[in-house]
Coordinates of C-alpha atoms and ligand atoms in Angstrom, one line a residue:
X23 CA 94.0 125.3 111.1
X24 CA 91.9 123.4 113.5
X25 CA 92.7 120.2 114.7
X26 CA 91.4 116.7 113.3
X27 CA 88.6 115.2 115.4
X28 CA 88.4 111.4 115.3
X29 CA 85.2 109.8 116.4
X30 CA 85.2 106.3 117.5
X31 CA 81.9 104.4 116.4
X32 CA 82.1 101.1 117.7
X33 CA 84.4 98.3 116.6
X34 CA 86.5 99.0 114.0
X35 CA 84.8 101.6 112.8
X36 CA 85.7 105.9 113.0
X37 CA 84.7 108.9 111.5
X38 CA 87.0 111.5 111.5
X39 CA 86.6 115.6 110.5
X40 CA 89.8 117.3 109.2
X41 CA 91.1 120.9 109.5
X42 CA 90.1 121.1 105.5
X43 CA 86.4 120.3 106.9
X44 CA 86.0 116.8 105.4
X45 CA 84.2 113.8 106.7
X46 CA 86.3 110.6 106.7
X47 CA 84.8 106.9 107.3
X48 CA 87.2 104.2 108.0
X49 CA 85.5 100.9 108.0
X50 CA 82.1 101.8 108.2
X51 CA 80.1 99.3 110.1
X52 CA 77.0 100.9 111.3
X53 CA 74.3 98.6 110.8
X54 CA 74.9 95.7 112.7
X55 CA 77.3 96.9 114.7
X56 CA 76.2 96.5 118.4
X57 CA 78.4 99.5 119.6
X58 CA 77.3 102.1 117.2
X59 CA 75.6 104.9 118.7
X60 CA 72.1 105.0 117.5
X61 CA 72.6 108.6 116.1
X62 CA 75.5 107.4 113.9
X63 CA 73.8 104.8 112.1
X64 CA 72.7 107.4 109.2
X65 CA 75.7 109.4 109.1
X66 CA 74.2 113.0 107.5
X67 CA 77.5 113.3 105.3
X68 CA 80.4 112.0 104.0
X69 CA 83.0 112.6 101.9
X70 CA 85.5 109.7 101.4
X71 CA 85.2 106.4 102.9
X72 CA 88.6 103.8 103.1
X73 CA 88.2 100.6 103.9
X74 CA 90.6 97.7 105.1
X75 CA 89.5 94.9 103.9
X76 CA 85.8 93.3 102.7
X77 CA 84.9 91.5 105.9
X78 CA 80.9 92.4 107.0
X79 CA 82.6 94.0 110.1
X80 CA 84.7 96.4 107.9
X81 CA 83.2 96.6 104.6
X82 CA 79.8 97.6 106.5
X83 CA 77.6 99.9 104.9
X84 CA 80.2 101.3 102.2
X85 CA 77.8 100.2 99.3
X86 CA 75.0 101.8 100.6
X87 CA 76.7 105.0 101.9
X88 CA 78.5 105.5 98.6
X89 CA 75.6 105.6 96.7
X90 CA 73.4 107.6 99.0
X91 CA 76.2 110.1 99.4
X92 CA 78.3 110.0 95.8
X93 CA 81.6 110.1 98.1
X94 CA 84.8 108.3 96.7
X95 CA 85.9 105.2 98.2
X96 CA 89.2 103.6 98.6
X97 CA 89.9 100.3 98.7
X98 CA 92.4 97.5 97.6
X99 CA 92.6 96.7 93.9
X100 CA 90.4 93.6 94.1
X101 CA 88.2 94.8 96.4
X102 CA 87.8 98.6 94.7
X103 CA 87.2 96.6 91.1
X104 CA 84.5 94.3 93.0
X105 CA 82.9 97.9 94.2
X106 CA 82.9 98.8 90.5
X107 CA 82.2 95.9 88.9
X108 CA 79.7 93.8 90.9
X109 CA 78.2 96.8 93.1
X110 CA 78.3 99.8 90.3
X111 CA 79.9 102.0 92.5
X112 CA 81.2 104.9 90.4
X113 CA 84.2 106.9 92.5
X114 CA 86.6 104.4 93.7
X115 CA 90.5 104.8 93.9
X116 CA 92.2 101.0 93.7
X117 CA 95.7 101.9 95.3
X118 CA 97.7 98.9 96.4
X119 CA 100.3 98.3 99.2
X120 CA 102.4 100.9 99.5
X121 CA 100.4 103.4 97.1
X122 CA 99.6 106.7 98.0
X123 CA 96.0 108.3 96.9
X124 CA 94.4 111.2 97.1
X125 CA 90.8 111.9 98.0
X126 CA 89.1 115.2 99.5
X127 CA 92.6 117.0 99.5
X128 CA 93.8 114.0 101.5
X129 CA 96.6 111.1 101.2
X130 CA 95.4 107.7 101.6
X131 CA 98.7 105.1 101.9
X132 CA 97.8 101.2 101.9
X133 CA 100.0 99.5 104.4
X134 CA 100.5 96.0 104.7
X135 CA 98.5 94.0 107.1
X136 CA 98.5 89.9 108.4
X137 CA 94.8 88.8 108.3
X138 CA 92.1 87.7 105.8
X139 CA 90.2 89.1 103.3
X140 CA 87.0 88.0 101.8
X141 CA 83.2 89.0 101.2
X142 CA 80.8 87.8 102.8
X143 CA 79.9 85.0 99.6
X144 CA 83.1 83.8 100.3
X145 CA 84.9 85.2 97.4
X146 CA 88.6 86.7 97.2
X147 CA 89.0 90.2 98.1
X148 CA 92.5 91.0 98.0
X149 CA 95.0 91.3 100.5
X150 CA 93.6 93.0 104.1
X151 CA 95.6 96.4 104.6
X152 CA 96.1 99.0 106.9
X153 CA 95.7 102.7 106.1
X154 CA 97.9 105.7 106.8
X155 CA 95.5 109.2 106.4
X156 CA 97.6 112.6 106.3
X157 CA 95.3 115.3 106.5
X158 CA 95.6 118.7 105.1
X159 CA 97.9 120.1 107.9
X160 CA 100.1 117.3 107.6
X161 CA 98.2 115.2 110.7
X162 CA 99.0 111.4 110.0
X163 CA 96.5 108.7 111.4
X164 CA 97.6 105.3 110.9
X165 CA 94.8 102.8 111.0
X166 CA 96.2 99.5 111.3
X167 CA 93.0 97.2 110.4
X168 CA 92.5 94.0 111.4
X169 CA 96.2 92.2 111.7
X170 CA 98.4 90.6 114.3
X171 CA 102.1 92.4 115.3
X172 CA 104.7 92.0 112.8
X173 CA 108.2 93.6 112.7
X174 CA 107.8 95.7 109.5
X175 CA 105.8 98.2 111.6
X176 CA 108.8 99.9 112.1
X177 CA 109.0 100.6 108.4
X178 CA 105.5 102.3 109.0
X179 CA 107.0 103.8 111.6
X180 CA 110.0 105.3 109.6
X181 CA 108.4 106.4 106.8
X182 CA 105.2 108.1 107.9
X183 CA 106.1 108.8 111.7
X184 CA 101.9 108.4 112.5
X185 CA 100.8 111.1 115.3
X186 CA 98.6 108.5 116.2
X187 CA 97.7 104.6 115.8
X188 CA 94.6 102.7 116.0
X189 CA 95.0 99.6 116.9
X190 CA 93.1 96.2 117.2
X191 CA 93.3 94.6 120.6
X192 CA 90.3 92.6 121.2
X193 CA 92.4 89.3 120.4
X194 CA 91.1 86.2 118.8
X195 CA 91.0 87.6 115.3
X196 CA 93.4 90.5 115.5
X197 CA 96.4 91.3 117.7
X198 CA 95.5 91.5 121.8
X199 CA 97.2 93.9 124.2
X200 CA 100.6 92.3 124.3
X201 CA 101.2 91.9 120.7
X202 CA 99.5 95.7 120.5
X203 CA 102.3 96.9 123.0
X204 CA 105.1 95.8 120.9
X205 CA 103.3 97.1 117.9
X206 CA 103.6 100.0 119.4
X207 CA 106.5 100.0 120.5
X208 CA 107.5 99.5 116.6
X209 CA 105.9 101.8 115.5
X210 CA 107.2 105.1 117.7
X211 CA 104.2 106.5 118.5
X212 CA 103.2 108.1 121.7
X213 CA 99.8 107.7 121.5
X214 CA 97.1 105.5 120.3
X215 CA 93.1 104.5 120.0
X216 CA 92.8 101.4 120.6
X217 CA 89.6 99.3 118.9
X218 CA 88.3 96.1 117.6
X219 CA 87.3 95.5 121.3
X220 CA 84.7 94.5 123.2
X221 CA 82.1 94.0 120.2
X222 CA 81.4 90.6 120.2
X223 CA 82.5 87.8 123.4
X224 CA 85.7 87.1 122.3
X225 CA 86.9 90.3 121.8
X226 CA 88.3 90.4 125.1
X227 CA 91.3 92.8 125.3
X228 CA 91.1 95.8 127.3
X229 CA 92.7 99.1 126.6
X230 CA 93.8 99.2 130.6
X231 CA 95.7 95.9 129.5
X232 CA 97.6 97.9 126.9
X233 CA 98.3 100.8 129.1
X234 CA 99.6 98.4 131.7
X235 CA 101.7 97.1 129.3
X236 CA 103.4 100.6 127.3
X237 CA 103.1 102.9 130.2
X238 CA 104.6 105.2 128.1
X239 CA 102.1 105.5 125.6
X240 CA 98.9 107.9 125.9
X241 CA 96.0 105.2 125.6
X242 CA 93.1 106.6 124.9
X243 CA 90.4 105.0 127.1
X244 CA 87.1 106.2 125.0
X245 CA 83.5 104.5 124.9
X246 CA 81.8 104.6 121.9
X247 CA 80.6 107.7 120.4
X248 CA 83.8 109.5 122.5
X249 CA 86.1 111.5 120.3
X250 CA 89.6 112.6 120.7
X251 CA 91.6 115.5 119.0
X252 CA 94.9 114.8 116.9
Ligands
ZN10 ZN1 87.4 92.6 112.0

């Protein structure tokens, strides 16, 4: 089986292609989203989108997307019956915390998160999450979302042992370098994407930071558009 190919798009947002040959978005904020590669901004297909939590930053273009491409969309119980409900979306899975999915042949785990979580009228969304991905070959991608460091990454840690972790280090609204360290650190992995950088001003965490900080870790230094294998 091939590897899986994560493509980092700017911000918070990734695309990813498994060894099963599906097309993954995780948070897709395309329009809008000053980092996004101009040739990403219409993405030609897609297959299952997840989202963290229903900030503009995160939620993105999931409306649009899902109706243009009929893929199925996972999202926290609020925020999937708000897809349903208010947007008529039609294939959305409404796991919870700790809830395992499936979607394209793939498991989709809601982990907990420390952040916000509301659309952009200002209405409850739901607790933020983060997301743990194993792919068909067993390949687990743990997408933390937007959240600060807390000590029950370790239970993340334990229980899906993540190949990789992407993590939010831009600081201000998320965790920065120094929280990220420990969070990874918590968490056992050896190697992690960092994201949620360098978008907007004060976004001002650097992945050299972190790198300084776990030397031990493989930080993955990418630009926008750059893709790594897992
Ligand atoms: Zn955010």
């Amino acid at each position: 089986m091939p590897d899986t190919t994560l493509t980092w798009l700017g911000h918070a947002t990734f695309r990813f292609d498994t060894p099963g040959g599906k097309r993954v978005y995780i948070d897709p904020f395309l329009n809008g989203n000053p980092k996004c590669p101009e040739s990403e901004i219409e993405p030609e297909r897609v297959d299952v989108i997840a989202i963290t939590h229903a900030h503009g930053d995160h939620l993105g273009d999931t409306v649009a997307l899902a109706k243009k491409h009929g893929c199925t969309v996972v999202a926290a119980v609020e925020l999937a019956d708000w897809l349903q409900g208010k947007q008529g979306l039609e294939n959305v899975l409404d796991p919870n915390k700790g809830g395992t999915v499936s979607a394209g042949g793939l498991k989709f785990t809601l982990t907990n998160a420390f952040h916000s979580s509301s659309n952009n009228d200002g209405e409850y969304m739901g607790e933020p999450c983060g997301i743990v991905v194993e792919v068909e070959n067993g390949t687990k991608l743990y997408f933390a979302g937007d959240t600060c460091v807390f000590g029950d990454m370790q239970l993340i840690g334990r229980i899906y042992s993540p190949d990789v972790a992407i993590l939010p280090i831009g600081g201000h609204y998320t965790m920065d370098p120094r929280e990220a360290a420990v969070a990874l650190e918590l968490l056992g992995v050896k190697r992690c994407v960092p994201c949620h950088y360098g978008t907007f001003p004060p976004l001002v965490g650097t992945p050299a930071e972190l790198q300084q900080l776990a030397p031990d870790v493989q930080v993955e230094k990418i630009e926008p558009g750059d893709t790594v294998t897992v």
